[in-house]
Short mmCIF file of C-alpha atoms in Angstrom, two decimals:
data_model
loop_
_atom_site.label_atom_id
_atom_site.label_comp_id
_atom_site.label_asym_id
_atom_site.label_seq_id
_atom_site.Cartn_x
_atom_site.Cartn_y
_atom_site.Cartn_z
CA UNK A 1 19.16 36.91 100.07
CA UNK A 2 20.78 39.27 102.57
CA UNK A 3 22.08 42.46 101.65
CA UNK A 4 20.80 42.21 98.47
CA UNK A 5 19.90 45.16 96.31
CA UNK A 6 16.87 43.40 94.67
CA UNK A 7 13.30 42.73 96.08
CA UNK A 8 11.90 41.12 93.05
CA UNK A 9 13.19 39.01 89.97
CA UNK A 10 10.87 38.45 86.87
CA UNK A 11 11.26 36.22 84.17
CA UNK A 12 10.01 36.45 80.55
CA UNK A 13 8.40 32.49 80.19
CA UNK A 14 7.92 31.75 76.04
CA UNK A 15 11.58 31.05 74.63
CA UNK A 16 13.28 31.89 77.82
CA UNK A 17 12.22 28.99 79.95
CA UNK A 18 10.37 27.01 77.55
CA UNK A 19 10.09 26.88 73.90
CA UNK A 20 7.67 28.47 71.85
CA UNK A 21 9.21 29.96 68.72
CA UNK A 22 10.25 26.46 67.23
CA UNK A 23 6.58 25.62 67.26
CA UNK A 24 5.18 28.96 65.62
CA UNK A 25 8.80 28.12 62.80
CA UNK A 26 6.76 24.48 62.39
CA UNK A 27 3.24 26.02 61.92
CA UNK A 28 5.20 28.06 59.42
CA UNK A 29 6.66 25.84 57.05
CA UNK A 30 3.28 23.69 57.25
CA UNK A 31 1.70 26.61 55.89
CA UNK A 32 3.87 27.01 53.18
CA UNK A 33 3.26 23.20 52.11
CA UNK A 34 -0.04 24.12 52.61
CA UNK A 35 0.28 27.20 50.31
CA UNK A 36 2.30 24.94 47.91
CA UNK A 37 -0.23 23.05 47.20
CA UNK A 38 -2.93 25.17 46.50
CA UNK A 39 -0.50 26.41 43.70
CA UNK A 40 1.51 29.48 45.48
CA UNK A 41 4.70 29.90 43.74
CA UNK A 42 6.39 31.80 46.65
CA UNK A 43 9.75 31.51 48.03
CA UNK A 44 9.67 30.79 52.11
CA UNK A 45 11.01 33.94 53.08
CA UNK A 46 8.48 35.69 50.48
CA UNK A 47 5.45 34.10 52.32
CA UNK A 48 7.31 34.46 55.92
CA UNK A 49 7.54 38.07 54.77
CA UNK A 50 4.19 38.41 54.28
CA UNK A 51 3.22 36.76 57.79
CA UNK A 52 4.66 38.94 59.62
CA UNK A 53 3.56 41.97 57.82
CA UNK A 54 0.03 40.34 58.62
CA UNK A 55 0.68 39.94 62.21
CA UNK A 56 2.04 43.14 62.76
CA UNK A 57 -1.01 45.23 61.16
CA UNK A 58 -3.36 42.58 63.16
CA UNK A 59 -1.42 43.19 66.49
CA UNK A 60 -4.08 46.53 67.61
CA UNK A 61 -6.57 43.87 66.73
CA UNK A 62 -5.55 40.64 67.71
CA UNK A 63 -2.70 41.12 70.23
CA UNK A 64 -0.19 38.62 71.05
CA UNK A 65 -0.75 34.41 71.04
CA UNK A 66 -1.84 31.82 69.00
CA UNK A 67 -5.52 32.94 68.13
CA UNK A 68 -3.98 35.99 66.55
CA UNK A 69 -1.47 33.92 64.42
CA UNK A 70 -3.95 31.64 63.36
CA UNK A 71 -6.33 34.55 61.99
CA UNK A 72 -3.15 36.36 60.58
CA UNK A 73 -2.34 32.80 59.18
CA UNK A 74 -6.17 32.59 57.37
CA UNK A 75 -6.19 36.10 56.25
CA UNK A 76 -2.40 35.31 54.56
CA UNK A 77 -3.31 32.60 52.89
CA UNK A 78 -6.69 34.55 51.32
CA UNK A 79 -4.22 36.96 50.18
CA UNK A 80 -1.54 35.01 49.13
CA UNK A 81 -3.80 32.91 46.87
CA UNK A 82 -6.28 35.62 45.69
CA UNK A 83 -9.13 34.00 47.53
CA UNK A 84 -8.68 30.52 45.95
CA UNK A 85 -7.47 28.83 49.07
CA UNK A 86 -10.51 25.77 49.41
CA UNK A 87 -12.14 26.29 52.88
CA UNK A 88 -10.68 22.74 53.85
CA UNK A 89 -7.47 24.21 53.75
CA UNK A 90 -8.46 26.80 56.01
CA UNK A 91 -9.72 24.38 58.29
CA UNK A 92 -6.11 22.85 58.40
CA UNK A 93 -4.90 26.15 59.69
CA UNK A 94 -7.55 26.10 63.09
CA UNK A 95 -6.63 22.77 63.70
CA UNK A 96 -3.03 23.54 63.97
CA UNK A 97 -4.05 25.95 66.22
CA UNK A 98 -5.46 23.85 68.59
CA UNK A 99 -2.65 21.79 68.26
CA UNK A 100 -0.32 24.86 69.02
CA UNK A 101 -2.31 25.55 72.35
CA UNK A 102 -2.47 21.77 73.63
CA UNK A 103 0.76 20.98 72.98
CA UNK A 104 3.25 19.83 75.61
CA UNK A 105 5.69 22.42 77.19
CA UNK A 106 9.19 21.51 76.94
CA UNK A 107 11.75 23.43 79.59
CA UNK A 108 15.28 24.41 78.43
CA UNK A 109 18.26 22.37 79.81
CA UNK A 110 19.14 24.05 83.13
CA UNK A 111 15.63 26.11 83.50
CA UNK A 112 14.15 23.46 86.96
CA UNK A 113 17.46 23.63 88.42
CA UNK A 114 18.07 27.99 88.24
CA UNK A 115 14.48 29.19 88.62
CA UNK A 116 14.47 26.12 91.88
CA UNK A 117 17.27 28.31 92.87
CA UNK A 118 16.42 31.74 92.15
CA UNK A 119 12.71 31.16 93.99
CA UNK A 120 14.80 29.99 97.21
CA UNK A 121 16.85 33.52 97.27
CA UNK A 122 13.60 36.24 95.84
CA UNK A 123 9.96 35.96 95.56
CA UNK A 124 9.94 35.60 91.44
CA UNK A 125 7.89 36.73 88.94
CA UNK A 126 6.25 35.85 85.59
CA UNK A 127 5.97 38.71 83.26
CA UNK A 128 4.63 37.20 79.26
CA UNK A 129 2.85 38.79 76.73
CA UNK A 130 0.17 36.61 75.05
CA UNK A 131 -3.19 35.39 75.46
CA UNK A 132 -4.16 34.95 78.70
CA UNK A 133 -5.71 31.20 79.16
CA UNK A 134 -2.70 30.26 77.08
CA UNK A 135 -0.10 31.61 79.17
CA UNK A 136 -1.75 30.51 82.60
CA UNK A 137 -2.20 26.80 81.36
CA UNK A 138 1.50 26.71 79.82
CA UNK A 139 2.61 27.55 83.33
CA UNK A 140 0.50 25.15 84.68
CA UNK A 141 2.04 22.15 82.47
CA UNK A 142 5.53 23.27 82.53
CA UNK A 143 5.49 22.34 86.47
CA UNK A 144 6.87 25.99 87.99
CA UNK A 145 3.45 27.05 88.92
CA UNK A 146 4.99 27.02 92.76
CA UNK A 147 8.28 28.53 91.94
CA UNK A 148 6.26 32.16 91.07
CA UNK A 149 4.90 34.48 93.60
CA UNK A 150 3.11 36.10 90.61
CA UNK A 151 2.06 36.15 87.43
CA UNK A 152 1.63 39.04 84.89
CA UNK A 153 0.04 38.12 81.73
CA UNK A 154 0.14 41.68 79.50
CA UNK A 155 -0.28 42.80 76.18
CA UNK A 156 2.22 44.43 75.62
CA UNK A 157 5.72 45.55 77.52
CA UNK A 158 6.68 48.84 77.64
CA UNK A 159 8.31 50.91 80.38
CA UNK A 160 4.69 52.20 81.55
CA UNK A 161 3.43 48.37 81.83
CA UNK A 162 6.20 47.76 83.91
CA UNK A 163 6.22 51.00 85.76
CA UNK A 164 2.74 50.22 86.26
CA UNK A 165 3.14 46.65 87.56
CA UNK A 166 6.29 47.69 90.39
CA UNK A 167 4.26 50.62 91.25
CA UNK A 168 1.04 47.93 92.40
CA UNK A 169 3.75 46.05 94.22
CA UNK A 170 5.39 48.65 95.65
CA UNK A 171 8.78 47.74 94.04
CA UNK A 172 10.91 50.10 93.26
CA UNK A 173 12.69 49.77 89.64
CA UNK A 174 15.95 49.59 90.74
CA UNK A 175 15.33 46.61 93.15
CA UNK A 176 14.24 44.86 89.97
CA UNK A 177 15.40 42.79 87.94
CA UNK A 178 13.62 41.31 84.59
CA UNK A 179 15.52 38.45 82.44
CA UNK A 180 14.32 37.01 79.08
CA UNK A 181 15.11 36.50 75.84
CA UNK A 182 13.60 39.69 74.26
CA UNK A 183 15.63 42.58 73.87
CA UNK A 184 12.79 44.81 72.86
CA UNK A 185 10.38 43.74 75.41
CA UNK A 186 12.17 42.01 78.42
CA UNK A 187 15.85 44.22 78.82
CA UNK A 188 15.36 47.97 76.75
CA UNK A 189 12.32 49.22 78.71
CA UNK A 190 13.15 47.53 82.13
CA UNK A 191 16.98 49.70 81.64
CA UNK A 192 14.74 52.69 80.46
CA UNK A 193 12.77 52.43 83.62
CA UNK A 194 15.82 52.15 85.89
CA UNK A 195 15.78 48.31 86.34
CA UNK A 196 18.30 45.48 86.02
CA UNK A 197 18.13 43.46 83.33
CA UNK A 198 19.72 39.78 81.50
CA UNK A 199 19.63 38.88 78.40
CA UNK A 200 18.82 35.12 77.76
CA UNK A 201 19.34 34.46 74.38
CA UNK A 202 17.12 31.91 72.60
CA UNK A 203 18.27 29.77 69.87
CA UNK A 204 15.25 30.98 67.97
CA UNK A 205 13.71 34.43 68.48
CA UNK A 206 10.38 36.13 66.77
CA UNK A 207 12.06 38.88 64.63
CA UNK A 208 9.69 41.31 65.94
CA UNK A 209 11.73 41.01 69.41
CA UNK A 210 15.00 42.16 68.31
CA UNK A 211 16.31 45.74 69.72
CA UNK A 212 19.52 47.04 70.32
CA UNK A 213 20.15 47.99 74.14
CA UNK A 214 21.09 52.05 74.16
CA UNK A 215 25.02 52.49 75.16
CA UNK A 216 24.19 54.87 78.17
CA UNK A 217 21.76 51.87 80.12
CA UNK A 218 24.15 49.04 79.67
CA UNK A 219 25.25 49.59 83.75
CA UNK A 220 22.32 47.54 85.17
CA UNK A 221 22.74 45.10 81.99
CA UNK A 222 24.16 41.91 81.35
CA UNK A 223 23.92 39.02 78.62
CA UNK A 224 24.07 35.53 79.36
CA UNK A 225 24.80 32.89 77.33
CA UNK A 226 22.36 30.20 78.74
CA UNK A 227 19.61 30.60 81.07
CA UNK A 228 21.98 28.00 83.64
CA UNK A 229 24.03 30.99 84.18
CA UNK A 230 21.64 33.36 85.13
CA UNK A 231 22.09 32.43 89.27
CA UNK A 232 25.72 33.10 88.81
CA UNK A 233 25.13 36.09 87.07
CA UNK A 234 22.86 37.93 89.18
CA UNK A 235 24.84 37.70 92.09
CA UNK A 236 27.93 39.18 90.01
CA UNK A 237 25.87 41.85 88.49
CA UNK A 238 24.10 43.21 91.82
CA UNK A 239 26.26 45.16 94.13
CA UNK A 240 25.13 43.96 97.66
CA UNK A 241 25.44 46.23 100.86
CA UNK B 1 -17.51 53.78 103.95
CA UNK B 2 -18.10 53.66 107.67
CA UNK B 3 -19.16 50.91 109.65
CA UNK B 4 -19.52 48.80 105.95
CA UNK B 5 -18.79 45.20 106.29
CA UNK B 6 -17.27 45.36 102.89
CA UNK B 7 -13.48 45.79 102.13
CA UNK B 8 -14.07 45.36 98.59
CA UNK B 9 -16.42 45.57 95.29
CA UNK B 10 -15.72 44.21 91.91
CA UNK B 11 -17.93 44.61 88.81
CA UNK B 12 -18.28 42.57 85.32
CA UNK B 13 -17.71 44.55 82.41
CA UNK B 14 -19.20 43.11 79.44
CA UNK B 15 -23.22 43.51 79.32
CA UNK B 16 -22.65 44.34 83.50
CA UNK B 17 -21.41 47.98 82.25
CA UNK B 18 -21.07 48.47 78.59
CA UNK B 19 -22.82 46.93 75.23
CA UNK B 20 -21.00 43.47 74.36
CA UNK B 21 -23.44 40.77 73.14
CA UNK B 22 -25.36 42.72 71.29
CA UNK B 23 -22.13 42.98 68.74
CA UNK B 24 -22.14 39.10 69.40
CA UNK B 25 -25.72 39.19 67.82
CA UNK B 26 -25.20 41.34 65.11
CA UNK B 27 -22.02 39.46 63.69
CA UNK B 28 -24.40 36.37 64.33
CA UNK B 29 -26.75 37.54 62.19
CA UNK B 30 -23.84 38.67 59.42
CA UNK B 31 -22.74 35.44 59.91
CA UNK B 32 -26.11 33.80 58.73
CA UNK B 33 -26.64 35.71 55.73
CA UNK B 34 -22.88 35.00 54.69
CA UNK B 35 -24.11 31.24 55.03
CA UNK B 36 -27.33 32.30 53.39
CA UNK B 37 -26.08 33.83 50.03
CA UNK B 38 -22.84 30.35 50.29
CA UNK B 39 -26.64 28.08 49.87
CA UNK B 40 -27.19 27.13 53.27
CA UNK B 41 -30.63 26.27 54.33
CA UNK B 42 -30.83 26.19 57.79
CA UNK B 43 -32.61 28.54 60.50
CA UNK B 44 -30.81 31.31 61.99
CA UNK B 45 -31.87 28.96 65.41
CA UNK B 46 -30.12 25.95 63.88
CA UNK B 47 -27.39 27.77 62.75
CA UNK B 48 -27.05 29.09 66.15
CA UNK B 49 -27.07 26.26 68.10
CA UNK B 50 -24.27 25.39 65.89
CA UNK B 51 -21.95 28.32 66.37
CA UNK B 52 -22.52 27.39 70.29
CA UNK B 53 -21.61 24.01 70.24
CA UNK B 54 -18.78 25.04 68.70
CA UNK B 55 -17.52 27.64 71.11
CA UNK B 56 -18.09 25.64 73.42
CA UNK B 57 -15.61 22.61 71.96
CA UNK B 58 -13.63 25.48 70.99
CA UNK B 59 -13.22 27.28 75.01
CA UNK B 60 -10.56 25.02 75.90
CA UNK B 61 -8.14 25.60 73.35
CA UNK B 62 -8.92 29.64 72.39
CA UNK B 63 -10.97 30.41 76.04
CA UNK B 64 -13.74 33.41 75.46
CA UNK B 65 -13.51 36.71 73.63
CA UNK B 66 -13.37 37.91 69.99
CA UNK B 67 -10.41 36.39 68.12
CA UNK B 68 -12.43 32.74 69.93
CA UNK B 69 -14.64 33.42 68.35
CA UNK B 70 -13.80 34.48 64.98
CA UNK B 71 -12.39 31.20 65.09
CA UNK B 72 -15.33 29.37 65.98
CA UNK B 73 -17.32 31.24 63.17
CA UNK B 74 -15.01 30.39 60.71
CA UNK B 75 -14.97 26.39 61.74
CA UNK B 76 -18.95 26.52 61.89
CA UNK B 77 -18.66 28.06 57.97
CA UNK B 78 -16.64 25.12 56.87
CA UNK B 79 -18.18 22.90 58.82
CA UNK B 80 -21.98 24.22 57.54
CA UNK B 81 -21.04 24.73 54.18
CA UNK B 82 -18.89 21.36 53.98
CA UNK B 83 -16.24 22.46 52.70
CA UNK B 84 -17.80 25.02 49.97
CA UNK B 85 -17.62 28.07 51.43
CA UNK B 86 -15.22 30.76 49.36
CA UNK B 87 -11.71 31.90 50.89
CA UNK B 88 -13.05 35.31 50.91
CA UNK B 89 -16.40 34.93 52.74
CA UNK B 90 -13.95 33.52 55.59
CA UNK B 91 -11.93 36.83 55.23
CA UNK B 92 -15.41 38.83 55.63
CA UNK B 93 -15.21 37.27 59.15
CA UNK B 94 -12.07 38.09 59.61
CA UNK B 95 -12.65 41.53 59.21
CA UNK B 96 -16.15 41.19 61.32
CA UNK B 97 -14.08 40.28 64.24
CA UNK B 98 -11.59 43.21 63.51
CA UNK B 99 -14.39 45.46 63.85
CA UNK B 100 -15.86 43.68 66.82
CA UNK B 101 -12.63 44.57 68.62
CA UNK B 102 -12.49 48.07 67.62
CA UNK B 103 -16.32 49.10 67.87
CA UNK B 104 -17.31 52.23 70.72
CA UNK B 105 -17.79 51.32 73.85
CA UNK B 106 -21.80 51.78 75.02
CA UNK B 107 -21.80 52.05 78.48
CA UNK B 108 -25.62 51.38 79.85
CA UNK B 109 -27.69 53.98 81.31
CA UNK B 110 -26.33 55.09 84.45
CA UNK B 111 -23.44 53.22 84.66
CA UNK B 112 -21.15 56.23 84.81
CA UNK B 113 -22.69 57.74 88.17
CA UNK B 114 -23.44 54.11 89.78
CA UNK B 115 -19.28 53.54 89.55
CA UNK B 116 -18.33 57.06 90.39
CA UNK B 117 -20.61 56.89 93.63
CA UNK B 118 -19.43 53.46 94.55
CA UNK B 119 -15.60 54.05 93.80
CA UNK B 120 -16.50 57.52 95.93
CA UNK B 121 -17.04 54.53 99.03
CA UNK B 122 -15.16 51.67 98.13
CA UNK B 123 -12.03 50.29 96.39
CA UNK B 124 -13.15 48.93 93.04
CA UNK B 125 -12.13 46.15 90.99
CA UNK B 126 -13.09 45.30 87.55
CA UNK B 127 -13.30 41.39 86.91
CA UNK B 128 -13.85 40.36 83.74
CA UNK B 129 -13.53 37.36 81.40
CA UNK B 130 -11.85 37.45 77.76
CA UNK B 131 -8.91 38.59 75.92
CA UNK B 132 -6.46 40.61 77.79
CA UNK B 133 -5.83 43.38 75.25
CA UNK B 134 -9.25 43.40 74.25
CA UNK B 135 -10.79 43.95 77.84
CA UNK B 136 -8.10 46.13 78.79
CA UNK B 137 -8.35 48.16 75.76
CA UNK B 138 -12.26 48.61 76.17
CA UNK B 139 -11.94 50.02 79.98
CA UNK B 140 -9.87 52.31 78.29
CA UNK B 141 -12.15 53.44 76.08
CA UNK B 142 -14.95 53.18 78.27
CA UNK B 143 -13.33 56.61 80.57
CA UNK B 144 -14.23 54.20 83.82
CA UNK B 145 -10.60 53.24 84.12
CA UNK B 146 -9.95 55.62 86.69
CA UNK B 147 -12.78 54.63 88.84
CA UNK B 148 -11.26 51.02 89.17
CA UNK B 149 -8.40 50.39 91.72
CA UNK B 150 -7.74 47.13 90.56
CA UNK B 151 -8.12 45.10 87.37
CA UNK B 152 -8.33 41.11 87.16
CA UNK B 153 -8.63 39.83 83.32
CA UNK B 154 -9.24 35.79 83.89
CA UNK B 155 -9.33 32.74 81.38
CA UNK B 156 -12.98 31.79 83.78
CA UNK B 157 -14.97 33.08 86.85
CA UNK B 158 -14.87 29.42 89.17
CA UNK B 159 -14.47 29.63 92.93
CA UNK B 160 -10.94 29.20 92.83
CA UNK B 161 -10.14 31.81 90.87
CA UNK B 162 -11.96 34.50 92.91
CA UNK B 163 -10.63 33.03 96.08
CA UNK B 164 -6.91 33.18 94.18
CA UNK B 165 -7.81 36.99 93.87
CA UNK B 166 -9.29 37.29 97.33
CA UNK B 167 -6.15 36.05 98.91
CA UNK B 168 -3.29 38.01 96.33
CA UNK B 169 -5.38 40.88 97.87
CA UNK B 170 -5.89 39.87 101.63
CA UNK B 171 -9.68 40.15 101.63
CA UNK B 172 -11.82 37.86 103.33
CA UNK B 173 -14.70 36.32 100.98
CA UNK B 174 -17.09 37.33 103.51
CA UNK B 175 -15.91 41.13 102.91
CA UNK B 176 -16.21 41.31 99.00
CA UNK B 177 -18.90 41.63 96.76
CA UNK B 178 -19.49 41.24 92.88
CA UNK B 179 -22.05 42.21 90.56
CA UNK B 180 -22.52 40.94 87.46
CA UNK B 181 -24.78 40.16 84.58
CA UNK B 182 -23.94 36.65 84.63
CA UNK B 183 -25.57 34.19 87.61
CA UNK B 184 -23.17 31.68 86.09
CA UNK B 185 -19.94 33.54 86.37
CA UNK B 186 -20.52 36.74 88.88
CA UNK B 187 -23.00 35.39 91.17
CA UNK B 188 -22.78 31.67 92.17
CA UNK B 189 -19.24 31.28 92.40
CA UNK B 190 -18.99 34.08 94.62
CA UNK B 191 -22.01 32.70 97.23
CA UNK B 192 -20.48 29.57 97.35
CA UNK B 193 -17.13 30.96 98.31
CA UNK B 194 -19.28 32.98 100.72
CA UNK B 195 -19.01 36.39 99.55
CA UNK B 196 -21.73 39.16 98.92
CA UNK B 197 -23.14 39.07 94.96
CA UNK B 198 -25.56 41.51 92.83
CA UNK B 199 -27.24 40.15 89.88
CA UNK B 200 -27.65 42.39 87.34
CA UNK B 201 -30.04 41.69 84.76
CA UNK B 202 -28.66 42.69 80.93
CA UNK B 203 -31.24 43.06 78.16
CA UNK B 204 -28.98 40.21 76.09
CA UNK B 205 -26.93 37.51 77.85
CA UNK B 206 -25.06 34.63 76.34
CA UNK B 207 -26.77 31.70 76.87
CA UNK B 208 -24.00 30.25 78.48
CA UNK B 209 -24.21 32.21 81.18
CA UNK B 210 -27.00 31.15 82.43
CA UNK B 211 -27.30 29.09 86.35
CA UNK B 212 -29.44 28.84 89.07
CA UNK B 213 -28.86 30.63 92.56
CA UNK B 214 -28.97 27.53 95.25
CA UNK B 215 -31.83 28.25 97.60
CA UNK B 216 -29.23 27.59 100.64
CA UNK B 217 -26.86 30.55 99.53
CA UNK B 218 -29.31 33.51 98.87
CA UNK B 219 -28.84 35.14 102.18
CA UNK B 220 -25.84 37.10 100.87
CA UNK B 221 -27.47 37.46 97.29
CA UNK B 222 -29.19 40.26 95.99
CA UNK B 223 -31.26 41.10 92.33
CA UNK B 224 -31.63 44.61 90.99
CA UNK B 225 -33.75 45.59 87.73
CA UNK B 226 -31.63 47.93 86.38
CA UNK B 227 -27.40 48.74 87.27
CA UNK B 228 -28.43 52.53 88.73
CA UNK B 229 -30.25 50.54 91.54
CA UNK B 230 -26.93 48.95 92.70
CA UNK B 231 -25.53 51.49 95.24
CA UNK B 232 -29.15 51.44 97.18
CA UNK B 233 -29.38 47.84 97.34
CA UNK B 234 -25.40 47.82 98.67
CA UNK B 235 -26.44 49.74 101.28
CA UNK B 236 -29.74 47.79 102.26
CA UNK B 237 -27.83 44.47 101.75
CA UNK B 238 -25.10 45.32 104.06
CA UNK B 239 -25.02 45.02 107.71
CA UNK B 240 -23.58 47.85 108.94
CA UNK B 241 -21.61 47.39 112.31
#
């Protein structure tokens, strides 16, 4: 795009171009049933509670991805039921696993159409947290393999991962631009670092990714309210010269 | 280094520079006295051969490294046991694997001066398969990190995915080299793309890794006894021009 200001757009990819969080919210409530059964008297937000306090001490571990939910998953329902869970059940909870990772990728309404666009304009990006062969193959099925120039799979996304993945492509972090659906890890460090960011809200979002984006960065920021927009958007936010 | 006809040299990591299977064989043997004292009676070979045909069904959908393989234990238990195994002999593995992924990294004897004199020559890169964080977290540890320029973490080691490295980084196959304890994943692929490979023996290597060199592409292949030996046999491998 001539004159523009930006030599590199990246995009978050689970629950900002396809969804993800619906099918970890599924793999949820089948656990409860699960849990149910074996004679858990729990409410759903006691046992979701309990997840996620799981998850987050098995993060250092584990990292991000379905492998690590599905141990965090096991060692919940050991807990939750004192050790009385049957092994069977367990079983249940690796199979859903598998089912998690081999299951189709659906694309939000308007994602083929803006990310077609975007790729004609900037060389794009994918920036995602998670586990690695997951990621890659997701990409792979969802059919924008050709649309990205590259792909970052990390474990984590803080202003030094991103500092450290402009610095090996010699991008400086105000010609960049990240959008996704994570406040926490796709818009607050990429402002912190001097970066452009969007906001691409997601009907459903891992509570872990909320954050609230600092008053003083909120220049080189801008929310969306569907990922169609975020063509339009771009070109109002970034001064061109 | 002048007059080399290499641009580049990448290393394994697990069992090429540091201690990995040898944890695999120790939570292996954990494993079978865990089945031992649930009533199984099987050999530790049977039981094994087991646990490997169920990584291997398993690769697909959770690819290679710990968490995998946690996994994989845990299906073998149920599977072993049918059924009767107790909720919190699973959650022993689930702690096994927890402190598989936060153990000391070993590195092998003279490791640390074989890198430093190489990365003293050459631009280094560190290609390894497994979990991101895991890997990632490990070099850390491992105080090489600064000796590698560059660091690939990949979901397999085919042809295609060195060549999709080679060409992100402009190098011509014919101008990089990789050694590695695996002839599987570090050696073939990289003589049939037509680069330069190193096979370095490890004491213990999963027996998955195992291949045959083709008798057509050993011109460009090299085997050392021990990882100190690499630099010398760089420089007797390499025509100098």
């Amino acid at each position: 795009m001539r004159g523009s200001a930006i030599d590199l757009i990246a995009l978050d990819a689970d629950d900002t171009l396809w969804h993800n969080e619906r099918s970890y919210r599924a793999a949820r409530e089948r656990f409860g049933r699960l849990l149910a059964v074996a004679g858990v008297a729990r409410s759903a937000d006691d046992i979701d509670a309990h997840i996620n306090e799981t998850e987050l001490m098995n993060l250092p571990y584990f990292g991000y991805g379905v492998s690590s939910f599905a141990l965090s998953l096991i060692e919940s329902a050991i807990a939750l039921t004192e050790g009385r869970i049957a092994a069977t059940d367990l079983m249940n909870i690796v199979e859903l696993a598998k089912e998690m990772m081999s299951e189709p990728v659906e694309l939000f309404a308007g994602v083929r159409e803006v990310v077609d666009e975007l790729a004609a304009s900037y060389p794009l990006m994918l920036i995602t947290k998670g586990d690695l062969l997951h990621q890659t193959a997701k990409l792979d099925r969802s059919g924008l393999r050709s649309c990205f120039r590259f792909v970052e799979v990390v474990s984590q996304k803080t202003p030094a991962v991103y500092a450290e993945i402009l610095s090996r492509h010699g991008t400086e972090p105000s010609r960049f631009l990240m959008a996704g659906n994570s406040l926490r890890s796709d818009v607050v460090p990429v402002l912190q670092l001097g970066g452009w960011a969007v906001h691409v809200p997601a009907h459903l979002t891992w509570s872990h990714e909320h954050a609230d984006v600092p008053e003083a960065l909120t220049g080189r920021y801008r929310p969306v309210a569907a990922i169609g927009e975020l063509s339009t958007v771009i070109r109002q936010l970034l001064p061109t010269h």
